[in-house]
Short mmCIF file of C-alpha atoms in Angstrom, two decimals:
data_model
loop_
_atom_site.label_atom_id
_atom_site.label_comp_id
_atom_site.label_asym_id
_atom_site.label_seq_id
_atom_site.Cartn_x
_atom_site.Cartn_y
_atom_site.Cartn_z
CA MET A 4 34.59 -22.24 29.47
CA SER A 5 37.23 -22.47 26.69
CA GLY A 6 36.10 -22.45 23.21
CA THR A 7 33.08 -20.31 23.82
CA ALA A 8 31.80 -19.17 20.35
CA VAL A 9 32.05 -15.47 19.75
CA THR A 10 29.16 -14.26 17.56
CA GLY A 11 28.74 -10.69 18.62
CA GLY A 12 27.99 -8.40 21.63
CA ASN A 13 26.76 -10.16 24.77
CA SER A 14 24.46 -7.41 26.25
CA ARG A 15 21.79 -10.12 26.61
CA LEU A 16 24.31 -12.33 28.63
CA LEU A 17 25.14 -9.30 30.98
CA SER A 18 21.36 -8.88 31.57
CA GLU A 19 20.72 -12.55 32.30
CA THR A 20 23.62 -12.75 34.64
CA LEU A 21 22.24 -9.86 36.71
CA ALA A 22 18.86 -11.31 36.62
CA ALA A 23 20.22 -14.70 37.63
CA ALA A 24 21.90 -13.04 40.62
CA GLY A 25 18.70 -11.48 41.69
CA ALA A 26 16.93 -14.63 41.25
CA GLU A 27 19.37 -16.03 43.84
CA ASP A 28 18.36 -13.09 46.24
CA ARG A 29 21.77 -11.73 45.99
CA ALA A 30 23.86 -8.86 44.45
CA ALA A 31 26.24 -9.55 41.62
CA LEU A 32 29.93 -9.11 41.95
CA ILE A 33 31.40 -6.86 39.36
CA ALA A 34 35.20 -6.54 39.47
CA TYR A 35 37.43 -3.92 37.63
CA LEU A 36 41.03 -4.37 36.40
CA PRO A 37 42.83 -2.17 33.75
CA ALA A 38 44.18 -3.86 30.77
CA GLY A 39 47.79 -4.10 30.39
CA PHE A 40 48.51 -4.25 34.15
CA PRO A 41 51.12 -5.30 35.21
CA THR A 42 51.59 -6.46 31.61
CA VAL A 43 49.13 -7.45 28.90
CA ASP A 44 49.48 -11.22 29.54
CA GLY A 45 49.53 -10.60 33.30
CA GLY A 46 46.57 -8.54 33.22
CA ILE A 47 44.55 -11.21 31.42
CA GLU A 48 45.66 -13.82 34.03
CA ALA A 49 44.55 -11.44 36.72
CA ILE A 50 41.20 -11.09 35.19
CA LYS A 51 40.77 -14.81 34.84
CA ALA A 52 41.75 -15.17 38.51
CA VAL A 53 39.20 -12.67 39.61
CA LEU A 54 36.49 -14.57 37.33
CA ASP A 55 37.66 -17.93 38.83
CA GLY A 56 37.37 -16.53 42.37
CA GLY A 57 33.82 -15.76 42.03
CA ALA A 58 33.15 -12.37 39.97
CA ASP A 59 30.09 -12.49 37.99
CA VAL A 60 31.08 -9.68 35.66
CA VAL A 61 34.40 -7.95 34.79
CA GLU A 62 35.12 -4.55 33.68
CA VAL A 63 38.26 -4.07 31.77
CA GLY A 64 39.57 -0.61 32.11
CA LEU A 65 41.15 0.94 29.01
CA PRO A 66 44.12 2.85 30.36
CA HIS A 67 44.12 6.67 30.10
CA SER A 68 46.60 9.22 30.62
CA ASP A 69 44.15 11.49 32.20
CA PRO A 70 41.77 9.53 34.20
CA VAL A 71 39.74 12.13 35.98
CA LEU A 72 37.38 9.65 37.77
CA ASP A 73 40.14 7.45 39.12
CA GLY A 74 41.92 7.90 42.25
CA PRO A 75 45.77 7.25 42.84
CA VAL A 76 45.57 3.48 43.00
CA ILE A 77 44.14 3.03 39.51
CA GLN A 78 46.21 5.75 38.24
CA THR A 79 49.23 4.00 39.02
CA ALA A 80 48.06 0.93 37.37
CA ASP A 81 47.15 2.83 34.36
CA ASP A 82 50.46 4.51 34.24
CA ILE A 83 52.35 1.11 34.46
CA ALA A 84 50.05 -0.22 31.51
CA LEU A 85 50.61 2.87 29.51
CA ARG A 86 54.49 2.73 29.90
CA GLY A 87 54.26 -0.89 28.75
CA GLY A 88 52.70 0.08 25.47
CA VAL A 89 49.06 -1.10 25.93
CA ARG A 90 47.01 -0.54 23.01
CA ILE A 91 43.36 -0.72 22.23
CA ALA A 92 43.89 -4.04 20.48
CA ASP A 93 45.37 -5.38 23.74
CA VAL A 94 42.17 -4.41 25.43
CA MET A 95 40.15 -6.29 22.75
CA ARG A 96 42.59 -9.26 23.32
CA THR A 97 41.85 -9.12 27.09
CA VAL A 98 38.18 -9.05 26.55
CA ARG A 99 38.29 -11.88 24.03
CA GLU A 100 40.42 -14.25 26.29
CA ALA A 101 38.52 -13.33 29.38
CA PHE A 102 35.43 -14.17 27.73
CA GLU A 103 36.58 -17.41 26.08
CA ALA A 104 37.97 -18.61 29.41
CA SER A 105 34.87 -17.96 31.45
CA GLY A 106 31.80 -17.33 29.42
CA LYS A 107 31.00 -14.57 31.89
CA PRO A 108 30.14 -11.01 30.78
CA ILE A 109 32.97 -8.80 30.12
CA LEU A 110 32.56 -4.96 29.85
CA VAL A 111 35.02 -2.27 28.94
CA MET A 112 35.26 0.87 30.97
CA THR A 113 36.68 3.86 29.16
CA TYR A 114 36.79 7.51 28.83
CA TRP A 115 35.12 8.83 25.50
CA ASN A 116 38.38 10.38 23.99
CA PRO A 117 39.97 6.91 23.02
CA ILE A 118 36.98 5.97 21.40
CA ASP A 119 36.38 9.04 19.46
CA ARG A 120 39.91 8.87 18.15
CA TYR A 121 39.65 5.36 17.35
CA GLY A 122 36.30 5.46 15.62
CA VAL A 123 32.99 4.55 17.21
CA GLU A 124 32.14 1.99 14.39
CA ARG A 125 35.44 0.44 14.52
CA PHE A 126 35.47 0.22 18.19
CA THR A 127 31.85 -1.18 18.75
CA ALA A 128 32.48 -3.89 15.84
CA GLU A 129 35.69 -4.94 17.46
CA LEU A 130 34.35 -5.09 21.00
CA ALA A 131 31.21 -7.22 19.81
CA GLU A 132 33.56 -9.63 17.83
CA ALA A 133 35.62 -10.04 20.98
CA GLY A 134 32.53 -11.04 22.69
CA GLY A 135 32.22 -7.91 24.84
CA ALA A 136 29.00 -7.30 26.63
CA GLY A 137 29.04 -3.45 26.42
CA CYS A 138 30.94 -0.37 27.73
CA ILE A 139 30.75 1.87 30.76
CA LEU A 140 31.28 5.53 29.66
CA PRO A 141 31.80 7.77 32.76
CA ASP A 142 32.41 10.92 30.96
CA LEU A 143 29.97 10.74 27.79
CA PRO A 144 27.16 13.05 28.49
CA VAL A 145 23.78 11.18 27.69
CA GLN A 146 22.58 13.98 25.47
CA GLU A 147 25.88 13.50 23.28
CA SER A 148 25.55 9.60 23.11
CA ALA A 149 23.28 9.11 20.27
CA LEU A 150 26.15 8.10 17.69
CA TRP A 151 27.55 5.70 20.28
CA ARG A 152 24.25 4.16 21.24
CA GLU A 153 23.25 3.67 17.54
CA HIS A 154 26.45 1.51 16.92
CA ALA A 155 26.27 -0.15 20.26
CA ASP A 156 22.77 -1.17 19.56
CA LYS A 157 23.51 -2.49 16.27
CA HIS A 158 26.52 -4.68 17.60
CA GLY A 159 24.62 -6.05 20.76
CA LEU A 160 26.42 -3.98 23.24
CA ALA A 161 25.22 -2.45 26.47
CA THR A 162 25.66 1.26 27.22
CA VAL A 163 26.19 1.79 30.94
CA PHE A 164 26.10 5.37 32.08
CA VAL A 165 27.28 6.61 35.49
CA VAL A 166 25.23 8.57 38.04
CA ALA A 167 26.36 10.38 41.13
CA PRO A 168 24.69 11.44 44.36
CA SER A 169 24.73 15.14 42.68
CA SER A 170 22.59 13.76 39.75
CA GLN A 171 19.03 15.52 39.89
CA ASP A 172 16.12 13.21 39.42
CA ALA A 173 15.41 14.66 35.95
CA ARG A 174 18.88 13.78 34.92
CA LEU A 175 18.52 10.34 36.49
CA ALA A 176 15.40 9.68 34.38
CA GLN A 177 17.30 10.85 31.15
CA ILE A 178 20.16 8.46 31.86
CA THR A 179 18.16 5.45 32.79
CA GLU A 180 15.96 5.84 29.59
CA ALA A 181 19.02 6.02 27.31
CA GLY A 182 21.09 3.34 29.20
CA SER A 183 20.95 -0.32 29.05
CA GLY A 184 22.69 -3.24 30.94
CA PHE A 185 22.71 -1.63 34.32
CA VAL A 186 23.16 1.84 35.83
CA TYR A 187 26.66 2.44 37.47
CA ALA A 188 25.90 4.31 40.69
CA ALA A 189 29.04 6.08 42.04
CA SER A 190 28.46 5.85 45.91
CA LEU A 191 30.45 8.96 46.90
CA MET A 192 31.27 12.15 45.24
CA GLY A 193 35.06 12.18 44.08
CA VAL A 194 37.51 9.90 42.51
CA THR A 195 37.67 6.02 42.95
CA GLY A 196 39.50 4.42 45.77
CA THR A 197 38.80 2.07 48.92
CA ARG A 198 36.69 3.61 51.70
CA GLU A 199 36.52 2.93 55.43
CA SER A 200 32.68 3.50 55.22
CA VAL A 201 30.19 3.02 52.26
CA GLY A 202 27.83 5.84 53.79
CA THR A 203 24.30 6.55 53.23
CA GLN A 204 24.50 8.54 49.96
CA ALA A 205 24.72 5.17 48.03
CA GLN A 206 21.43 3.82 49.15
CA ASN A 207 19.57 7.04 48.55
CA LEU A 208 20.98 7.26 45.04
CA VAL A 209 19.99 3.64 44.26
CA GLU A 210 16.59 4.33 45.50
CA ARG A 211 16.22 7.51 43.40
CA THR A 212 17.55 5.75 40.29
CA ARG A 213 15.05 2.92 40.60
CA ALA A 214 12.31 5.57 41.13
CA THR A 215 12.68 6.37 37.41
CA GLY A 216 11.03 3.20 36.57
CA SER A 217 13.32 2.02 33.94
CA GLY A 218 13.76 -1.40 35.50
CA LEU A 219 17.48 -1.47 35.03
CA PRO A 220 19.70 -2.99 37.53
CA VAL A 221 21.55 -0.40 39.82
CA CYS A 222 25.00 -1.32 40.73
CA VAL A 223 27.21 0.47 43.19
CA GLY A 224 30.81 1.29 42.82
CA LEU A 225 33.61 3.51 44.09
CA GLY A 226 34.72 2.50 47.60
CA VAL A 227 34.04 -1.21 48.54
CA SER A 228 37.10 -3.17 49.72
CA ASP A 229 36.18 -6.19 51.88
CA ALA A 230 33.41 -8.53 52.20
CA ALA A 231 31.57 -6.56 55.05
CA GLN A 232 31.18 -3.52 52.69
CA ALA A 233 30.14 -5.80 49.84
CA ALA A 234 27.36 -7.13 52.24
CA GLU A 235 26.27 -3.78 53.12
CA VAL A 236 26.00 -2.62 49.76
CA ALA A 237 24.45 -5.84 48.47
CA GLY A 238 21.62 -5.27 50.87
CA PHE A 239 20.31 -2.49 48.68
CA ALA A 240 22.10 -2.69 45.29
CA ASP A 241 21.79 -5.08 42.42
CA GLY A 242 25.50 -5.40 41.83
CA VAL A 243 28.60 -4.56 43.89
CA ILE A 244 31.62 -2.97 41.80
CA VAL A 245 35.07 -3.37 43.05
CA GLY A 246 37.89 -2.01 41.44
CA SER A 247 40.71 -0.39 43.54
CA ALA A 248 40.82 -3.15 46.09
CA PHE A 249 41.75 -5.67 43.35
CA VAL A 250 44.45 -3.17 41.80
CA LYS A 251 45.93 -2.61 45.22
CA ARG A 252 46.31 -6.40 45.74
CA MET A 253 48.17 -6.61 42.52
CA LEU A 254 50.48 -3.54 43.37
CA ASP A 255 51.36 -4.80 46.91
CA ALA A 256 52.18 -8.44 45.72
CA PRO A 257 55.99 -9.30 45.65
CA ASP A 258 55.37 -11.06 42.29
CA GLU A 259 52.83 -11.64 39.59
CA ALA A 260 51.97 -15.23 41.07
CA ALA A 261 51.27 -13.80 44.48
CA GLY A 262 49.32 -11.05 43.05
CA LEU A 263 46.97 -13.70 41.06
CA GLU A 264 46.37 -15.70 44.31
CA ALA A 265 45.75 -12.34 46.06
CA VAL A 266 43.05 -11.19 43.66
CA ARG A 267 41.66 -14.83 43.43
CA ALA A 268 41.26 -14.79 47.16
CA LEU A 269 39.73 -11.34 47.47
CA ALA A 270 37.15 -12.26 44.79
CA GLY A 271 36.16 -15.14 46.77
CA ASP A 272 35.80 -13.19 49.84
CA LEU A 273 33.72 -10.61 48.18
CA ALA A 274 31.64 -13.19 46.44
CA ARG A 275 30.76 -14.58 50.04
CA GLY A 276 29.98 -11.02 51.14
CA VAL A 277 27.39 -10.40 48.38
CA ARG A 278 25.65 -13.53 49.50
CA ARG A 279 25.17 -12.42 53.23
CA LYS A 280 23.43 -9.23 52.81
CA VAL A 281 23.06 -6.96 55.74
#
């Protein structure tokens, strides 16, 4: 969809995309890849390949030197990107080019410190201008998020908070009331990484989150690595989030071209998985 006009934040596009997947009686496929990995240009091409392969939404990671939520695979990719000199300007360029090429919702996933240092107004304005749909903020406490949400709302950006199996019901209600776009449900305690089994905690967390009555879609991440797991999660969640499996395909590839083909193929496999719910 080259040449797509960029007029501001695309939170509405995100909501419409998730609703359209629901109308097709399937979960949305949400992919994660960090900006600047393996290079800025290579990262953009990888995201385009994942979108071309069948992802409905992409989360662009803003590499961080101390990624407390991320497991060793994503930490390795972040380290490669940081050593390559990736900057927030490169993240914005990645969002812009991915959106212009696909017309699909592109979010940024980032820890709070880089935004705080960069400036909330500057960050939200630039993300909206790049056509971004919103931001996932895993370490921003909802009770400290008013400034962010004020600027995000002004620029048409969704604010996605993360909930975990340890989140109490009152906390879930507070988060779903403040959030927008969707709720990111971390299916397991601990850091990101592929798992052999999704487990039952995820389904319980989705049910508890939906019980708050917010109506926000609930998308599950942390652990899905193949079509069978994607189908399992799609049976109870509105979206299936996959990150480490894509990053690992890029890390394991002998060269960039092979990596791009690998992530495109994985996206296609996962896209078929979310369409055959179990």
